[in-house]
């Protein structure tokens, strides 16, 4: 892990990369790099790396990158809204940003919106939509998504109860390192 000094240097480099001069023309490659840098700078602010923790600054940076369809930034923004960090807690906003994160290829965003449909936080409770998004995340090796699909099958929530399928998804979550998935797979 880095030292306080190296975090500070990295944060300065991300600041320089994220902000551009007015009127500056950018190639698509440079534009993508700058959007990535804004997300990284947001994460540094959210974690307090290289300076004081500031969820408010993180929110602004995630928003800047998300409006440019950066999936991870949209998901990070969804997490801030879900947890009420730097913003007023809003499950509706969280679900919207998780969905945008998923649409832009972020697996954690797919898990976030899938979980929102599963719990009914910010969206109308819907097992079918939950399974769709959780499956997308599980297919991209998100252990908790696989575990939750296993639970849906085991308990017959929104689909026919199927212990064989539940066991398969629990095993996949186990293979991805989730110990409770291993325990549930053995239990069935």
PDB file of C-alpha atoms in Angstrom:
ATOM      1  CA  UNK A   1       0.000   0.000   0.000  1.00  0.00           C
ATOM      2  CA  UNK A   2       1.047   3.537  -0.613  1.00  0.00           C
ATOM      3  CA  UNK A   3       2.312   6.067   1.844  1.00  0.00           C
ATOM      4  CA  UNK A   4       0.513   9.258   2.715  1.00  0.00           C
ATOM      5  CA  UNK A   5       2.947  11.136   0.486  1.00  0.00           C
ATOM      6  CA  UNK A   6       2.337   8.859  -2.527  1.00  0.00           C
ATOM      7  CA  UNK A   7      -1.464   9.204  -2.103  1.00  0.00           C
ATOM      8  CA  UNK A   8      -1.027  12.952  -2.076  1.00  0.00           C
ATOM      9  CA  UNK A   9       1.033  12.841  -5.299  1.00  0.00           C
ATOM     10  CA  UNK A  10      -1.460  10.533  -6.988  1.00  0.00           C
ATOM     11  CA  UNK A  11      -4.352  12.794  -5.978  1.00  0.00           C
ATOM     12  CA  UNK A  12      -2.542  15.803  -7.477  1.00  0.00           C
ATOM     13  CA  UNK A  13      -1.958  13.878 -10.714  1.00  0.00           C
ATOM     14  CA  UNK A  14      -5.652  12.939 -10.917  1.00  0.00           C
ATOM     15  CA  UNK A  15      -6.626  16.564 -10.261  1.00  0.00           C
ATOM     16  CA  UNK A  16      -4.415  17.730 -13.090  1.00  0.00           C
ATOM     17  CA  UNK A  17      -5.809  15.077 -15.433  1.00  0.00           C
ATOM     18  CA  UNK A  18      -9.460  15.577 -14.476  1.00  0.00           C
ATOM     19  CA  UNK A  19      -9.675  19.328 -14.964  1.00  0.00           C
ATOM     20  CA  UNK A  20      -9.039  20.828 -18.378  1.00  0.00           C
ATOM     21  CA  UNK A  21      -8.585  24.342 -19.614  1.00  0.00           C
ATOM     22  CA  UNK A  22     -11.574  26.043 -21.220  1.00  0.00           C
ATOM     23  CA  UNK A  23     -11.717  25.649 -24.964  1.00  0.00           C
ATOM     24  CA  UNK A  24      -9.156  22.848 -24.977  1.00  0.00           C
ATOM     25  CA  UNK A  25      -9.855  20.345 -27.766  1.00  0.00           C
ATOM     26  CA  UNK A  26      -9.467  16.726 -26.716  1.00  0.00           C
ATOM     27  CA  UNK A  27      -9.159  13.478 -28.620  1.00  0.00           C
ATOM     28  CA  UNK A  28     -11.534  10.679 -27.580  1.00  0.00           C
ATOM     29  CA  UNK A  29      -8.657   8.804 -25.912  1.00  0.00           C
ATOM     30  CA  UNK A  30      -7.664  11.829 -23.839  1.00  0.00           C
ATOM     31  CA  UNK A  31     -11.309  12.551 -22.989  1.00  0.00           C
ATOM     32  CA  UNK A  32     -11.745   8.977 -21.688  1.00  0.00           C
ATOM     33  CA  UNK A  33      -8.550   9.289 -19.649  1.00  0.00           C
ATOM     34  CA  UNK A  34      -9.814  12.518 -18.094  1.00  0.00           C
ATOM     35  CA  UNK A  35     -13.177  10.965 -17.225  1.00  0.00           C
ATOM     36  CA  UNK A  36     -11.372   8.004 -15.594  1.00  0.00           C
ATOM     37  CA  UNK A  37      -9.200  10.477 -13.683  1.00  0.00           C
ATOM     38  CA  UNK A  38     -12.287  12.304 -12.366  1.00  0.00           C
ATOM     39  CA  UNK A  39     -13.683   9.012 -11.064  1.00  0.00           C
ATOM     40  CA  UNK A  40     -10.377   8.137  -9.397  1.00  0.00           C
ATOM     41  CA  UNK A  41     -10.169  11.601  -7.852  1.00  0.00           C
ATOM     42  CA  UNK A  42     -13.719  11.135  -6.558  1.00  0.00           C
ATOM     43  CA  UNK A  43     -12.716   7.833  -4.964  1.00  0.00           C
ATOM     44  CA  UNK A  44      -9.681   9.505  -3.357  1.00  0.00           C
ATOM     45  CA  UNK A  45     -11.973  12.184  -1.894  1.00  0.00           C
ATOM     46  CA  UNK A  46     -14.531   9.630  -0.679  1.00  0.00           C
ATOM     47  CA  UNK A  47     -11.845   7.584   1.066  1.00  0.00           C
ATOM     48  CA  UNK A  48      -9.760  10.483   2.358  1.00  0.00           C
ATOM     49  CA  UNK A  49      -6.659   9.395   0.479  1.00  0.00           C
ATOM     50  CA  UNK A  50      -4.137  12.171  -0.088  1.00  0.00           C
ATOM     51  CA  UNK A  51      -6.074  14.651   2.036  1.00  0.00           C
ATOM     52  CA  UNK A  52      -9.328  15.122   3.917  1.00  0.00           C
ATOM     53  CA  UNK A  53     -12.346  12.967   3.199  1.00  0.00           C
ATOM     54  CA  UNK A  54     -15.017  14.895   1.322  1.00  0.00           C
ATOM     55  CA  UNK A  55     -18.123  13.135   0.087  1.00  0.00           C
ATOM     56  CA  UNK A  56     -19.383  16.447  -1.311  1.00  0.00           C
ATOM     57  CA  UNK A  57     -16.325  16.759  -3.588  1.00  0.00           C
ATOM     58  CA  UNK A  58     -16.580  13.060  -4.444  1.00  0.00           C
ATOM     59  CA  UNK A  59     -20.214  13.527  -5.475  1.00  0.00           C
ATOM     60  CA  UNK A  60     -19.317  16.394  -7.816  1.00  0.00           C
ATOM     61  CA  UNK A  61     -16.533  14.368  -9.432  1.00  0.00           C
ATOM     62  CA  UNK A  62     -18.638  11.217  -9.804  1.00  0.00           C
ATOM     63  CA  UNK A  63     -21.433  13.315 -11.310  1.00  0.00           C
ATOM     64  CA  UNK A  64     -19.020  14.906 -13.798  1.00  0.00           C
ATOM     65  CA  UNK A  65     -17.821  11.472 -14.970  1.00  0.00           C
ATOM     66  CA  UNK A  66     -21.278   9.866 -14.846  1.00  0.00           C
ATOM     67  CA  UNK A  67     -22.795  12.476 -17.141  1.00  0.00           C
ATOM     68  CA  UNK A  68     -20.141  11.269 -19.617  1.00  0.00           C
ATOM     69  CA  UNK A  69     -21.457   7.698 -19.220  1.00  0.00           C
ATOM     70  CA  UNK A  70     -18.671   6.400 -16.988  1.00  0.00           C
ATOM     71  CA  UNK A  71     -20.354   3.332 -15.462  1.00  0.00           C
ATOM     72  CA  UNK A  72     -18.226   3.079 -12.319  1.00  0.00           C
ATOM     73  CA  UNK A  73     -18.819   6.750 -11.497  1.00  0.00           C
ATOM     74  CA  UNK A  74     -22.577   6.313 -11.859  1.00  0.00           C
ATOM     75  CA  UNK A  75     -22.436   3.322  -9.514  1.00  0.00           C
ATOM     76  CA  UNK A  76     -20.289   5.273  -7.038  1.00  0.00           C
ATOM     77  CA  UNK A  77     -22.833   8.091  -7.157  1.00  0.00           C
ATOM     78  CA  UNK A  78     -25.612   5.564  -6.523  1.00  0.00           C
ATOM     79  CA  UNK A  79     -23.744   4.338  -3.449  1.00  0.00           C
ATOM     80  CA  UNK A  80     -23.470   7.884  -2.080  1.00  0.00           C
ATOM     81  CA  UNK A  81     -27.226   8.391  -2.484  1.00  0.00           C
ATOM     82  CA  UNK A  82     -28.034   4.974  -0.986  1.00  0.00           C
ATOM     83  CA  UNK A  83     -25.831   5.653   2.041  1.00  0.00           C
ATOM     84  CA  UNK A  84     -26.604   9.371   2.380  1.00  0.00           C
ATOM     85  CA  UNK A  85     -22.933  10.387   2.208  1.00  0.00           C
ATOM     86  CA  UNK A  86     -22.391  13.940   0.958  1.00  0.00           C
ATOM     87  CA  UNK A  87     -25.978  14.019  -0.278  1.00  0.00           C
ATOM     88  CA  UNK A  88     -29.444  13.627   1.166  1.00  0.00           C
ATOM     89  CA  UNK A  89     -30.253   9.891   1.218  1.00  0.00           C
ATOM     90  CA  UNK A  90     -32.464   8.979  -1.730  1.00  0.00           C
ATOM     91  CA  UNK A  91     -33.114   5.387  -2.713  1.00  0.00           C
ATOM     92  CA  UNK A  92     -34.821   6.629  -5.876  1.00  0.00           C
ATOM     93  CA  UNK A  93     -31.682   8.509  -6.969  1.00  0.00           C
ATOM     94  CA  UNK A  94     -29.513   5.561  -5.915  1.00  0.00           C
ATOM     95  CA  UNK A  95     -31.541   3.155  -8.068  1.00  0.00           C
ATOM     96  CA  UNK A  96     -31.403   5.525 -11.042  1.00  0.00           C
ATOM     97  CA  UNK A  97     -27.611   5.846 -10.822  1.00  0.00           C
ATOM     98  CA  UNK A  98     -27.123   2.096 -10.268  1.00  0.00           C
ATOM     99  CA  UNK A  99     -29.214   1.509 -13.394  1.00  0.00           C
ATOM    100  CA  UNK A 100     -27.135   4.000 -15.391  1.00  0.00           C
ATOM    101  CA  UNK A 101     -23.958   2.352 -14.085  1.00  0.00           C
ATOM    102  CA  UNK A 102     -25.243  -1.034 -15.238  1.00  0.00           C
ATOM    103  CA  UNK A 103     -26.267   0.351 -18.641  1.00  0.00           C
ATOM    104  CA  UNK A 104     -22.693   1.602 -19.004  1.00  0.00           C
ATOM    105  CA  UNK A 105     -21.098  -1.758 -18.253  1.00  0.00           C
ATOM    106  CA  UNK A 106     -20.428  -1.608 -14.517  1.00  0.00           C
ATOM    107  CA  UNK A 107     -21.097  -4.961 -12.824  1.00  0.00           C
ATOM    108  CA  UNK A 108     -21.511  -3.410  -9.373  1.00  0.00           C
ATOM    109  CA  UNK A 109     -24.177  -1.127 -10.847  1.00  0.00           C
ATOM    110  CA  UNK A 110     -26.074  -4.183 -12.106  1.00  0.00           C
ATOM    111  CA  UNK A 111     -25.838  -5.684  -8.627  1.00  0.00           C
ATOM    112  CA  UNK A 112     -27.009  -2.401  -7.068  1.00  0.00           C
ATOM    113  CA  UNK A 113     -30.113  -2.078  -9.245  1.00  0.00           C
ATOM    114  CA  UNK A 114     -30.817  -5.812  -8.897  1.00  0.00           C
ATOM    115  CA  UNK A 115     -30.696  -5.475  -5.124  1.00  0.00           C
ATOM    116  CA  UNK A 116     -32.927  -2.387  -5.292  1.00  0.00           C
ATOM    117  CA  UNK A 117     -35.587  -4.390  -7.173  1.00  0.00           C
ATOM    118  CA  UNK A 118     -35.149  -7.251  -4.705  1.00  0.00           C
ATOM    119  CA  UNK A 119     -35.691  -5.029  -1.644  1.00  0.00           C
ATOM    120  CA  UNK A 120     -37.995  -2.439  -3.204  1.00  0.00           C
ATOM    121  CA  UNK A 121     -35.685   0.441  -2.268  1.00  0.00           C
ATOM    122  CA  UNK A 122     -36.158   3.294  -4.714  1.00  0.00           C
ATOM    123  CA  UNK A 123     -38.041   1.161  -7.228  1.00  0.00           C
ATOM    124  CA  UNK A 124     -41.133  -1.003  -7.120  1.00  0.00           C
ATOM    125  CA  UNK A 125     -40.322  -4.458  -5.738  1.00  0.00           C
ATOM    126  CA  UNK A 126     -39.946  -6.819  -8.712  1.00  0.00           C
ATOM    127  CA  UNK A 127     -38.353 -10.275  -8.511  1.00  0.00           C
ATOM    128  CA  UNK A 128     -38.224 -10.688 -12.303  1.00  0.00           C
ATOM    129  CA  UNK A 129     -36.254  -7.477 -12.826  1.00  0.00           C
ATOM    130  CA  UNK A 130     -34.122  -8.269  -9.802  1.00  0.00           C
ATOM    131  CA  UNK A 131     -33.171 -11.650 -11.231  1.00  0.00           C
ATOM    132  CA  UNK A 132     -32.399 -10.085 -14.625  1.00  0.00           C
ATOM    133  CA  UNK A 133     -29.920  -7.569 -13.190  1.00  0.00           C
ATOM    134  CA  UNK A 134     -28.474  -9.968 -10.625  1.00  0.00           C
ATOM    135  CA  UNK A 135     -27.906 -12.519 -13.399  1.00  0.00           C
ATOM    136  CA  UNK A 136     -26.059  -9.919 -15.453  1.00  0.00           C
ATOM    137  CA  UNK A 137     -23.830  -9.179 -12.448  1.00  0.00           C
ATOM    138  CA  UNK A 138     -23.368 -12.876 -11.618  1.00  0.00           C
ATOM    139  CA  UNK A 139     -22.410 -13.631 -15.223  1.00  0.00           C
ATOM    140  CA  UNK A 140     -19.666 -11.038 -14.731  1.00  0.00           C
ATOM    141  CA  UNK A 141     -18.454 -12.794 -11.572  1.00  0.00           C
ATOM    142  CA  UNK A 142     -20.102 -10.729  -8.841  1.00  0.00           C
ATOM    143  CA  UNK A 143     -20.235 -13.182  -5.915  1.00  0.00           C
ATOM    144  CA  UNK A 144     -23.034 -11.476  -3.965  1.00  0.00           C
ATOM    145  CA  UNK A 145     -25.226 -11.372  -7.066  1.00  0.00           C
ATOM    146  CA  UNK A 146     -24.789 -15.125  -7.534  1.00  0.00           C
ATOM    147  CA  UNK A 147     -25.574 -15.680  -3.859  1.00  0.00           C
ATOM    148  CA  UNK A 148     -28.776 -13.617  -4.073  1.00  0.00           C
ATOM    149  CA  UNK A 149     -29.957 -15.561  -7.131  1.00  0.00           C
ATOM    150  CA  UNK A 150     -29.348 -18.756  -5.164  1.00  0.00           C
ATOM    151  CA  UNK A 151     -31.517 -17.347  -2.402  1.00  0.00           C
ATOM    152  CA  UNK A 152     -34.280 -16.476  -4.877  1.00  0.00           C
ATOM    153  CA  UNK A 153     -34.306 -20.057  -6.119  1.00  0.00           C
ATOM    154  CA  UNK A 154     -34.074 -21.587  -2.666  1.00  0.00           C
ATOM    155  CA  UNK A 155     -36.984 -19.566  -1.297  1.00  0.00           C
ATOM    156  CA  UNK A 156     -39.085 -19.521  -4.467  1.00  0.00           C
ATOM    157  CA  UNK A 157     -39.212 -15.721  -4.585  1.00  0.00           C
ATOM    158  CA  UNK A 158     -40.506 -14.710  -7.988  1.00  0.00           C
ATOM    159  CA  UNK A 159     -39.620 -18.066  -9.526  1.00  0.00           C
ATOM    160  CA  UNK A 160     -40.280 -21.716  -8.889  1.00  0.00           C
ATOM    161  CA  UNK A 161     -38.487 -23.091  -5.862  1.00  0.00           C
ATOM    162  CA  UNK A 162     -35.526 -25.058  -7.192  1.00  0.00           C
ATOM    163  CA  UNK A 163     -32.876 -26.320  -4.789  1.00  0.00           C
ATOM    164  CA  UNK A 164     -30.739 -27.642  -7.652  1.00  0.00           C
ATOM    165  CA  UNK A 165     -30.494 -24.157  -9.203  1.00  0.00           C
ATOM    166  CA  UNK A 166     -30.016 -22.605  -5.754  1.00  0.00           C
ATOM    167  CA  UNK A 167     -27.128 -24.982  -5.091  1.00  0.00           C
ATOM    168  CA  UNK A 168     -25.546 -24.106  -8.469  1.00  0.00           C
ATOM    169  CA  UNK A 169     -25.654 -20.363  -7.744  1.00  0.00           C
ATOM    170  CA  UNK A 170     -24.429 -20.812  -4.180  1.00  0.00           C
ATOM    171  CA  UNK A 171     -21.542 -22.878  -5.565  1.00  0.00           C
ATOM    172  CA  UNK A 172     -20.698 -20.144  -8.075  1.00  0.00           C
ATOM    173  CA  UNK A 173     -20.669 -17.544  -5.278  1.00  0.00           C
ATOM    174  CA  UNK A 174     -18.451 -19.917  -3.274  1.00  0.00           C
ATOM    175  CA  UNK A 175     -16.083 -20.320  -6.231  1.00  0.00           C
ATOM    176  CA  UNK A 176     -15.892 -16.518  -6.378  1.00  0.00           C
ATOM    177  CA  UNK A 177     -14.770 -16.424  -2.747  1.00  0.00           C
ATOM    178  CA  UNK A 178     -17.989 -15.863  -0.790  1.00  0.00           C
ATOM    179  CA  UNK A 179     -17.805 -18.166   2.234  1.00  0.00           C
ATOM    180  CA  UNK A 180     -21.508 -17.977   3.068  1.00  0.00           C
ATOM    181  CA  UNK A 181     -22.163 -19.282  -0.459  1.00  0.00           C
ATOM    182  CA  UNK A 182     -20.056 -22.346   0.394  1.00  0.00           C
ATOM    183  CA  UNK A 183     -22.022 -22.876   3.593  1.00  0.00           C
ATOM    184  CA  UNK A 184     -25.387 -22.604   1.840  1.00  0.00           C
ATOM    185  CA  UNK A 185     -24.268 -24.901  -0.963  1.00  0.00           C
ATOM    186  CA  UNK A 186     -23.260 -27.572   1.563  1.00  0.00           C
ATOM    187  CA  UNK A 187     -26.485 -27.078   3.535  1.00  0.00           C
ATOM    188  CA  UNK A 188     -28.589 -27.913   0.489  1.00  0.00           C
TER     189      UNK A 188
END
